[in-house]
Amino acid sequence: MNLILLGPPGAGKGTQAKILEERFGYRQISTGDMLRRNVAEGTPLGVEAKGFMARGDLVPDDLIIRMVEHELTYPADVILDGFPRTVPQAEALDALLARHHRGAVAVLFDVDMGVLLERLTGRWTHPASGRTYHVKFNPPTVPGRDDVTGEPLIQRPDDTEATIRKRLAVYTEQTAPLIAYYDDPADPRLVQVDALAPIAEVTAQIVALVRGGQAAGAP
Ligand code: AP5
């Protein structure tokens, strides 16, 4: 079963996607990481996306849908991290899943908005892999260095307080409506985890939900 990770910036979607990928063989599809790679490589998509990302706005739906489309041909189960983010993206995803005879369950990261600023301003990222750390909640073994490669960690340019506040507002306005979209009584596809819990506990909750049959089939 494919998983859609749904929640505000800093809820822990990327952290959990990486853990589930490493432990259970899922493949993470992170639209944020894909966009950042395009920006770093200066591709036409990256050039177009850069300004939206720097401002904390969403990149236009048509660019995102085209970028993700071919990823769903991947034969194994995937974790969609950061996609969909708008109702038109969710509708496009449903059409793509139907075309490939696949299903998906949305995992909502329930978190108090008050913790997100601290999580994001304290985040350090390994740009090549997308692995993230936190100065307080999940520090690397050697400060400033990735645990796996030893390469330097960076702070994302959109993790400034002003841009974080904008991203949170954009989430409330454009992405939070997806909760009702996936919680449709006629076709409920939403499960929820307490994302305020420590990282390992959040992983355990997701695994329990998936194994418990609410997202039958995996891991
Ligand atoms: P994207 O990269 O997707 O960023 P985001 O949604 O803002 O999410 P984050 O990566 O900030 O948060 P996360 O939930 O993954 O948190 P993490 O696990 O790192 O998107 C960036 C930009 O790209 C967007 O603003 C937009 O412009 C564009 N974009 C991307 N997708 C798009 C789309 N579909 N449509 C249009 N535009 C799109 O955790 C955060 C920190 O908290 C880390 O330091 C971590 O160590 C720590 N932490 C994690 N879990 C816990 C825990 N349980 N307890 C304590 N600390 C924790």
mmCIF file of C-alpha atoms in Angstrom, residues 16 26 38 46 52 59 84 96 160 179-180 187 190 193 206 216:
data_model
loop_
_atom_site.group_PDB
_atom_site.id
_atom_site.type_symbol
_atom_site.label_atom_id
_atom_site.label_comp_id
_atom_site.label_asym_id
_atom_site.label_seq_id
_atom_site.Cartn_x
_atom_site.Cartn_y
_atom_site.Cartn_z
ATOM 1 C CA GLN A 16 9.673 9.273 9.068
ATOM 2 C CA TYR A 26 9.552 1.698 0.792
ATOM 3 C CA ASN A 38 16.398 20.841 -9.698
ATOM 4 C CA GLY A 46 14.475 24.518 -10.862
ATOM 5 C CA PHE A 52 8.177 30.195 -5.128
ATOM 6 C CA VAL A 59 5.122 25.699 -6.781
ATOM 7 C CA PRO A 84 -0.202 16.139 -2.779
ATOM 8 C CA LEU A 96 -2.643 8.444 -11.654
ATOM 9 C CA THR A 160 14.161 31.271 8.408
ATOM 10 C CA ILE A 179 -7.687 16.315 5.559
ATOM 11 C CA ALA A 180 -11.383 16.450 4.633
ATOM 12 C CA ASP A 187 -14.305 6.575 1.009
ATOM 13 C CA LEU A 190 -7.101 8.823 6.451
ATOM 14 C CA VAL A 193 -0.508 9.683 14.287
ATOM 15 C CA ILE A 206 2.829 4.359 11.720
ATOM 16 C CA ALA A 216 -3.380 -3.209 4.740
#
